[in-house]
């Protein structure tokens, strides 16, 4: 057992600041354990979002000494013995209270993506897919929706104005996943560009670096999606189609689901 | 917002309110919405983060992809064996029959299960399942299930947006909202009133909400947070169990609590976190401090004929199951958990009070990383253990409650009109012990049935009853009650009370139980019940976890009383209920389910209900000798008839 100095951001959407605590830490603990100890012994109303405490649900995202991380998977042993541990809420989303953010941006973006669309002639049980073919999408489906990638992406991190036009790495990856699904029939390439802001991404890979699931978001989802979008643009047949006012395969945006800007 | 202002209550009207957004709740909501009902889904956590997300190993369904001999009858038989013949046979039958359809439907909605060589859904071995039966995605099957159902809800919302101009016209998710009371109307001493609504609070701003609705589906999951060592998250405070009791419904089989044999034991902060059974399904073995594979010493009589007696035979089973019997590591969970408990108690445990689970000497490192990626990650990150190179230390952890709301198998209706229950909060399906993988499939099968049951109930009602006045009155009462904890400045700290409750249940009503200890537990629970009314939560209503815990504690105490009272009453050992003072399994008790009800002051009473008979044609799936170990003499079918039918069933 030892004692640590923790600085925890306390406050609400109207403002707040760091509060300092001295708190006991035991062998093997993670940052979330220490936050729970603060709740149990010093400040019962400290707001922290968490669920599984095993890195599986993606609820406990915060910034620890400036790094976006899951608090339940950050071992206390990664800090220097006398290092002060500073915990702040994710910066890209509005604060509700203390370490809890309003992450509704993400749910709105999810709703804008046209859903999986199998061939209507097929029925449940008809799919035959090889392991190698599903593995590519399975990597993306490891996503626990911690939203740390969206939190860190510079396109929206300090640019509220971009939120309306950019779905963030999490949801661009979702588009890529659907586009790779062997049984999907929609074509979201055009709207990936026009609606979801694929073009804003300049492949800095910051999203991939913070992903707690180790998903190679940029290399395996975003870059291939960019390539597909480019193919779609330069496909002479599609080009001709669009000239004569016909886009045979492009899936249109989902109607009436609203946009981020008019929900906030 | 000062804590003492008279609250404003937001009002909503729905046809069906589903409490819980895990596998059962989402599947129920989808079913209700597909029946055209306006449906609300309520969840204490964010959308897509319910407890189901933690499930690892897989969902059991007799698809027959890995072994063509598998079929629903074999799955039924395994389920009944696992539950030690206490299961509701109709539920076990529906589950086994419908699980394959439900899994294929998930795939059709976009789920990406691991594949067989011919492109179908791959299936893995699990304890108690005769054939490889668990559809899975690595060891993160629950995540795939939640995400798929979540995305299905979104797809339905998109369809409604296109058709009706509003994505939330027919299905809306109320995330981070907790229900604290069900509202009923009418009823008298004997018959409970019917459901007219539900009341709760939003975690995010502390605002109150009331739903006026003639049908409610409970899908709130389990009760594990009443125990100290558990694989369950903060959500599992038994809310649904308590809400049902207070609305007048009965809970059955509450004495049966599953302790999963393999939870992490070190470091202390992760004690209880689950180590998936897939580790054993894929070849992992259990050893004690002497290096002995001790499970060979713990094969009980009823399972003797199905399990290997030597290591060679057990090891041969993985590649050639037709000619070898199963390794004893794959016995049902209750057996393995008790065995580990005994090894540790008798001094053959690992350094931190568990036993060793080793897969490193059984599979190549690469294969371990592929098949068990999240276990690999979990041990590396949280315990500095590389499972490809060294064994894990594991011990029992409170995992699942078999008991729950007594429901009609076909419609999931409880005996409170308008109240339905599905998933872990419902009882009966798993008898005295659940097989791994049978929960995820249960959620889908009975979640759907509950949604359809609620819709059919509404159709039967004709018009919508006007219960506005009753709902409003109940809501303002409930609001005042909820605010009480914020006002009681000098009350007790809820965290302290919670720790005491967990200690009581873990130590006195844990994996091995004794009469006098449980009597002590009941006394302590009485005291905790009193104290739970006197808690105080400093701070205001915005995202205040101390307040939320204070509101959940009376539920945990009530559910703990139900567990303890039933466990004290059942003087035998069976499945997830082991009595040191009554170690035998009794054929007389096999015919009985204990039903718990509660009164206005949360005191519980018990009644005995007969367990339904297994229909003759299904009873024929079992050998006479096996039945003789469970059933009373009068219940046993004629020997000859039974054996013939068993052969038929296996063909
Ligand atoms: C670590 C772990 C691994 C597991 N692995 C497997 C496996 O491999 N295979 C298997 O079959 N089973 C497994 N299980 C068991 C299985 O996951 C659970 O039994 C199952 O997910 C329960 O689902 P559910 O839909 O009943 O409830 P949950 O998914 O737990 O959902 C409950 C929902 O109810 C909500 N809720 C609760 N109370 C309230 C309230 N008062 N107001 C509003 N909302 C409320 C919660 O917020 C949540 O949304 C595992 C369990 C654990 C803990
Ligand atoms: S790679 Fe693209 S999406 Fe990822 S952080 Fe950089 S700009 Fe954002
Ligand atoms: S992709 Fe990774 S970082 Fe982004 S939300 Fe998913 S798990 Fe989190
Ligand atoms: S609490 Fe679930 S990921 Fe941290």
mmCIF file of C-alpha atoms in Angstrom, chain A residues 13-225:
data_model
loop_
_atom_site.group_PDB
_atom_site.id
_atom_site.type_symbol
_atom_site.label_atom_id
_atom_site.label_comp_id
_atom_site.label_asym_id
_atom_site.label_seq_id
_atom_site.Cartn_x
_atom_site.Cartn_y
_atom_site.Cartn_z
ATOM 1 C CA UNK A 13 -20.737 21.972 -18.421
ATOM 2 C CA UNK A 14 -20.560 25.417 -16.845
ATOM 3 C CA UNK A 15 -16.967 24.985 -15.789
ATOM 4 C CA UNK A 16 -14.820 23.434 -13.128
ATOM 5 C CA UNK A 17 -11.256 22.623 -12.261
ATOM 6 C CA UNK A 18 -8.824 20.122 -10.835
ATOM 7 C CA UNK A 19 -9.334 18.966 -7.264
ATOM 8 C CA UNK A 20 -6.471 17.342 -5.424
ATOM 9 C CA UNK A 21 -6.758 14.218 -3.302
ATOM 10 C CA UNK A 22 -4.346 12.045 -1.366
ATOM 11 C CA UNK A 23 -5.456 8.482 -1.723
ATOM 12 C CA UNK A 24 -4.347 4.979 -0.877
ATOM 13 C CA UNK A 25 -3.199 2.700 -3.701
ATOM 14 C CA UNK A 26 -2.658 -1.067 -3.475
ATOM 15 C CA UNK A 27 -0.724 -3.535 -5.553
ATOM 16 C CA UNK A 28 -2.212 -4.378 -8.912
ATOM 17 C CA UNK A 29 -4.776 -1.588 -8.965
ATOM 18 C CA UNK A 30 -5.951 0.374 -11.956
ATOM 19 C CA UNK A 31 -6.911 4.044 -12.102
ATOM 20 C CA UNK A 32 -10.610 3.149 -11.889
ATOM 21 C CA UNK A 33 -9.996 1.345 -8.584
ATOM 22 C CA UNK A 34 -8.516 4.503 -7.171
ATOM 23 C CA UNK A 35 -11.418 6.616 -8.431
ATOM 24 C CA UNK A 36 -13.770 4.149 -6.746
ATOM 25 C CA UNK A 37 -11.797 4.463 -3.524
ATOM 26 C CA UNK A 38 -12.216 8.236 -3.730
ATOM 27 C CA UNK A 39 -15.958 7.712 -4.088
ATOM 28 C CA UNK A 40 -16.141 5.298 -1.198
ATOM 29 C CA UNK A 41 -13.978 7.237 1.225
ATOM 30 C CA UNK A 42 -13.731 10.907 0.294
ATOM 31 C CA UNK A 43 -16.222 12.135 -2.226
ATOM 32 C CA UNK A 44 -19.256 9.892 -2.822
ATOM 33 C CA UNK A 45 -20.660 12.118 -5.552
ATOM 34 C CA UNK A 46 -17.626 11.923 -7.863
ATOM 35 C CA UNK A 47 -19.169 11.139 -11.250
ATOM 36 C CA UNK A 48 -17.422 8.343 -13.137
ATOM 37 C CA UNK A 49 -18.878 6.244 -15.924
ATOM 38 C CA UNK A 50 -17.938 2.583 -15.945
ATOM 39 C CA UNK A 51 -19.457 -0.825 -16.282
ATOM 40 C CA UNK A 52 -17.403 -3.950 -16.829
ATOM 41 C CA UNK A 53 -14.077 -3.004 -15.261
ATOM 42 C CA UNK A 54 -12.457 -5.408 -17.681
ATOM 43 C CA UNK A 55 -11.918 -3.394 -20.851
ATOM 44 C CA UNK A 56 -14.973 -4.833 -22.558
ATOM 45 C CA UNK A 57 -17.694 -2.206 -22.536
ATOM 46 C CA UNK A 58 -15.904 1.029 -23.400
ATOM 47 C CA UNK A 59 -17.670 3.113 -20.718
ATOM 48 C CA UNK A 60 -14.765 4.394 -18.665
ATOM 49 C CA UNK A 61 -12.905 6.562 -21.195
ATOM 50 C CA UNK A 62 -11.076 9.543 -19.709
ATOM 51 C CA UNK A 63 -7.802 11.385 -20.223
ATOM 52 C CA UNK A 64 -5.048 10.398 -17.833
ATOM 53 C CA UNK A 65 -2.088 12.746 -17.676
ATOM 54 C CA UNK A 66 -3.317 13.991 -21.010
ATOM 55 C CA UNK A 67 -3.561 10.586 -22.691
ATOM 56 C CA UNK A 68 -6.960 9.262 -23.777
ATOM 57 C CA UNK A 69 -7.359 5.908 -21.999
ATOM 58 C CA UNK A 70 -9.723 3.434 -20.417
ATOM 59 C CA UNK A 71 -9.443 4.021 -16.680
ATOM 60 C CA UNK A 72 -10.175 0.348 -15.982
ATOM 61 C CA UNK A 73 -7.231 -0.811 -18.061
ATOM 62 C CA UNK A 74 -4.667 1.697 -16.858
ATOM 63 C CA UNK A 75 -2.494 0.066 -14.217
ATOM 64 C CA UNK A 76 -1.157 2.261 -11.460
ATOM 65 C CA UNK A 77 2.206 0.624 -12.016
ATOM 66 C CA UNK A 78 2.685 2.521 -15.299
ATOM 67 C CA UNK A 79 3.315 5.743 -13.364
ATOM 68 C CA UNK A 80 6.557 6.811 -11.756
ATOM 69 C CA UNK A 81 6.500 6.221 -7.987
ATOM 70 C CA UNK A 82 5.855 9.858 -7.104
ATOM 71 C CA UNK A 83 4.104 10.918 -10.280
ATOM 72 C CA UNK A 84 0.900 12.894 -9.769
ATOM 73 C CA UNK A 85 -1.983 11.296 -11.639
ATOM 74 C CA UNK A 86 -4.288 13.766 -13.344
ATOM 75 C CA UNK A 87 -7.633 12.545 -14.604
ATOM 76 C CA UNK A 88 -9.810 14.722 -16.839
ATOM 77 C CA UNK A 89 -12.890 14.032 -18.966
ATOM 78 C CA UNK A 90 -12.629 13.468 -22.725
ATOM 79 C CA UNK A 91 -12.133 16.868 -24.303
ATOM 80 C CA UNK A 92 -14.085 16.478 -27.523
ATOM 81 C CA UNK A 93 -17.475 15.897 -25.926
ATOM 82 C CA UNK A 94 -19.440 18.203 -23.619
ATOM 83 C CA UNK A 95 -19.024 17.488 -19.923
ATOM 84 C CA UNK A 96 -22.041 16.355 -17.929
ATOM 85 C CA UNK A 97 -20.375 16.162 -14.546
ATOM 86 C CA UNK A 98 -16.799 15.510 -13.415
ATOM 87 C CA UNK A 99 -15.412 12.700 -15.604
ATOM 88 C CA UNK A 100 -18.664 11.949 -17.419
ATOM 89 C CA UNK A 101 -19.264 13.334 -20.905
ATOM 90 C CA UNK A 102 -22.282 13.637 -23.124
ATOM 91 C CA UNK A 103 -21.365 11.241 -25.932
ATOM 92 C CA UNK A 104 -24.593 11.579 -27.928
ATOM 93 C CA UNK A 105 -22.595 12.828 -30.928
ATOM 94 C CA UNK A 106 -21.513 9.238 -31.465
ATOM 95 C CA UNK A 107 -25.009 7.797 -31.347
ATOM 96 C CA UNK A 108 -26.230 10.403 -33.784
ATOM 97 C CA UNK A 109 -23.440 9.536 -36.231
ATOM 98 C CA UNK A 110 -24.210 5.839 -35.909
ATOM 99 C CA UNK A 111 -27.791 6.476 -36.874
ATOM 100 C CA UNK A 112 -26.832 8.295 -40.063
ATOM 101 C CA UNK A 113 -25.114 5.289 -41.616
ATOM 102 C CA UNK A 114 -27.328 3.172 -43.883
ATOM 103 C CA UNK A 115 -27.667 -0.216 -42.177
ATOM 104 C CA UNK A 116 -26.510 -3.630 -43.298
ATOM 105 C CA UNK A 117 -28.532 -4.540 -46.385
ATOM 106 C CA UNK A 118 -28.463 -8.195 -47.388
ATOM 107 C CA UNK A 119 -29.892 -9.410 -50.665
ATOM 108 C CA UNK A 120 -33.664 -9.590 -50.024
ATOM 109 C CA UNK A 121 -33.792 -12.887 -51.893
ATOM 110 C CA UNK A 122 -31.651 -14.507 -49.200
ATOM 111 C CA UNK A 123 -33.038 -15.779 -45.943
ATOM 112 C CA UNK A 124 -31.473 -16.304 -42.530
ATOM 113 C CA UNK A 125 -29.177 -19.307 -42.794
ATOM 114 C CA UNK A 126 -28.315 -18.781 -46.451
ATOM 115 C CA UNK A 127 -25.033 -16.964 -45.885
ATOM 116 C CA UNK A 128 -21.795 -18.817 -46.591
ATOM 117 C CA UNK A 129 -18.714 -16.810 -45.708
ATOM 118 C CA UNK A 130 -15.101 -17.843 -45.310
ATOM 119 C CA UNK A 131 -13.160 -17.090 -42.143
ATOM 120 C CA UNK A 132 -10.577 -15.070 -44.082
ATOM 121 C CA UNK A 133 -13.329 -12.895 -45.490
ATOM 122 C CA UNK A 134 -15.010 -12.179 -42.178
ATOM 123 C CA UNK A 135 -11.774 -11.618 -40.310
ATOM 124 C CA UNK A 136 -11.271 -8.211 -41.876
ATOM 125 C CA UNK A 137 -14.576 -6.951 -40.539
ATOM 126 C CA UNK A 138 -14.200 -8.846 -37.298
ATOM 127 C CA UNK A 139 -11.224 -6.666 -36.495
ATOM 128 C CA UNK A 140 -13.480 -3.608 -36.676
ATOM 129 C CA UNK A 141 -16.237 -5.324 -34.734
ATOM 130 C CA UNK A 142 -13.861 -5.681 -31.797
ATOM 131 C CA UNK A 143 -14.701 -2.014 -31.277
ATOM 132 C CA UNK A 144 -16.085 -1.458 -27.775
ATOM 133 C CA UNK A 145 -17.335 2.044 -28.624
ATOM 134 C CA UNK A 146 -15.182 3.778 -26.067
ATOM 135 C CA UNK A 147 -15.104 6.766 -28.450
ATOM 136 C CA UNK A 148 -11.476 7.469 -27.600
ATOM 137 C CA UNK A 149 -10.611 7.556 -31.303
ATOM 138 C CA UNK A 150 -13.293 10.126 -31.989
ATOM 139 C CA UNK A 151 -12.120 12.015 -28.918
ATOM 140 C CA UNK A 152 -8.544 12.235 -30.138
ATOM 141 C CA UNK A 153 -9.155 12.975 -33.815
ATOM 142 C CA UNK A 154 -7.972 16.509 -34.515
ATOM 143 C CA UNK A 155 -10.741 17.091 -37.061
ATOM 144 C CA UNK A 156 -13.259 17.490 -34.274
ATOM 145 C CA UNK A 157 -11.158 17.683 -31.092
ATOM 146 C CA UNK A 158 -11.058 21.455 -31.101
ATOM 147 C CA UNK A 159 -13.426 22.071 -33.969
ATOM 148 C CA UNK A 160 -17.033 21.940 -32.900
ATOM 149 C CA UNK A 161 -17.955 23.269 -36.336
ATOM 150 C CA UNK A 162 -16.696 20.111 -38.043
ATOM 151 C CA UNK A 163 -18.853 17.777 -36.024
ATOM 152 C CA UNK A 164 -21.828 18.185 -38.296
ATOM 153 C CA UNK A 165 -19.897 17.012 -41.336
ATOM 154 C CA UNK A 166 -17.559 14.403 -39.940
ATOM 155 C CA UNK A 167 -18.478 11.046 -38.424
ATOM 156 C CA UNK A 168 -15.114 10.417 -36.817
ATOM 157 C CA UNK A 169 -12.883 7.365 -37.171
ATOM 158 C CA UNK A 170 -15.285 5.090 -35.265
ATOM 159 C CA UNK A 171 -18.095 5.575 -37.752
ATOM 160 C CA UNK A 172 -15.993 5.833 -40.875
ATOM 161 C CA UNK A 173 -14.656 2.466 -39.801
ATOM 162 C CA UNK A 174 -18.239 1.231 -39.487
ATOM 163 C CA UNK A 175 -18.834 2.332 -43.074
ATOM 164 C CA UNK A 176 -15.709 0.466 -44.150
ATOM 165 C CA UNK A 177 -16.910 -2.613 -42.288
ATOM 166 C CA UNK A 178 -20.260 -2.614 -44.057
ATOM 167 C CA UNK A 179 -18.617 -2.005 -47.403
ATOM 168 C CA UNK A 180 -16.434 -5.080 -46.892
ATOM 169 C CA UNK A 181 -19.281 -7.364 -45.779
ATOM 170 C CA UNK A 182 -19.592 -10.085 -48.428
ATOM 171 C CA UNK A 183 -23.378 -10.212 -48.070
ATOM 172 C CA UNK A 184 -24.059 -6.477 -48.097
ATOM 173 C CA UNK A 185 -25.627 -4.929 -51.214
ATOM 174 C CA UNK A 186 -25.570 -1.209 -50.464
ATOM 175 C CA UNK A 187 -22.902 1.186 -51.737
ATOM 176 C CA UNK A 188 -22.012 3.865 -49.217
ATOM 177 C CA UNK A 189 -18.889 5.144 -50.950
ATOM 178 C CA UNK A 190 -20.363 8.367 -52.208
ATOM 179 C CA UNK A 191 -21.986 9.309 -48.922
ATOM 180 C CA UNK A 192 -18.829 8.330 -47.057
ATOM 181 C CA UNK A 193 -17.300 11.279 -48.831
ATOM 182 C CA UNK A 194 -20.225 13.655 -49.044
ATOM 183 C CA UNK A 195 -22.022 13.015 -45.761
ATOM 184 C CA UNK A 196 -19.572 11.422 -43.378
ATOM 185 C CA UNK A 197 -16.534 13.530 -44.188
ATOM 186 C CA UNK A 198 -14.044 10.897 -45.317
ATOM 187 C CA UNK A 199 -12.083 13.688 -46.983
ATOM 188 C CA UNK A 200 -11.379 15.444 -43.688
ATOM 189 C CA UNK A 201 -9.220 12.555 -42.538
ATOM 190 C CA UNK A 202 -5.592 13.128 -43.390
ATOM 191 C CA UNK A 203 -4.441 9.774 -42.032
ATOM 192 C CA UNK A 204 -2.486 11.013 -39.050
ATOM 193 C CA UNK A 205 -3.213 7.707 -37.274
ATOM 194 C CA UNK A 206 -3.802 9.295 -33.893
ATOM 195 C CA UNK A 207 -7.038 7.318 -33.683
ATOM 196 C CA UNK A 208 -5.259 4.003 -34.173
ATOM 197 C CA UNK A 209 -2.730 4.906 -31.504
ATOM 198 C CA UNK A 210 -5.305 5.352 -28.754
ATOM 199 C CA UNK A 211 -7.573 2.431 -29.628
ATOM 200 C CA UNK A 212 -7.615 0.155 -26.561
ATOM 201 C CA UNK A 213 -8.587 -2.767 -28.762
ATOM 202 C CA UNK A 214 -5.530 -2.244 -30.921
ATOM 203 C CA UNK A 215 -7.648 -1.930 -34.043
ATOM 204 C CA UNK A 216 -5.617 -0.594 -36.948
ATOM 205 C CA UNK A 217 -8.320 1.907 -37.785
ATOM 206 C CA UNK A 218 -6.346 4.008 -40.237
ATOM 207 C CA UNK A 219 -4.451 1.277 -42.082
ATOM 208 C CA UNK A 220 -7.162 -1.327 -42.264
ATOM 209 C CA UNK A 221 -10.353 0.715 -42.428
ATOM 210 C CA UNK A 222 -9.814 4.340 -43.365
ATOM 211 C CA UNK A 223 -7.185 4.000 -46.063
ATOM 212 C CA UNK A 224 -8.991 1.117 -47.819
ATOM 213 C CA UNK A 225 -12.213 3.121 -47.599
#
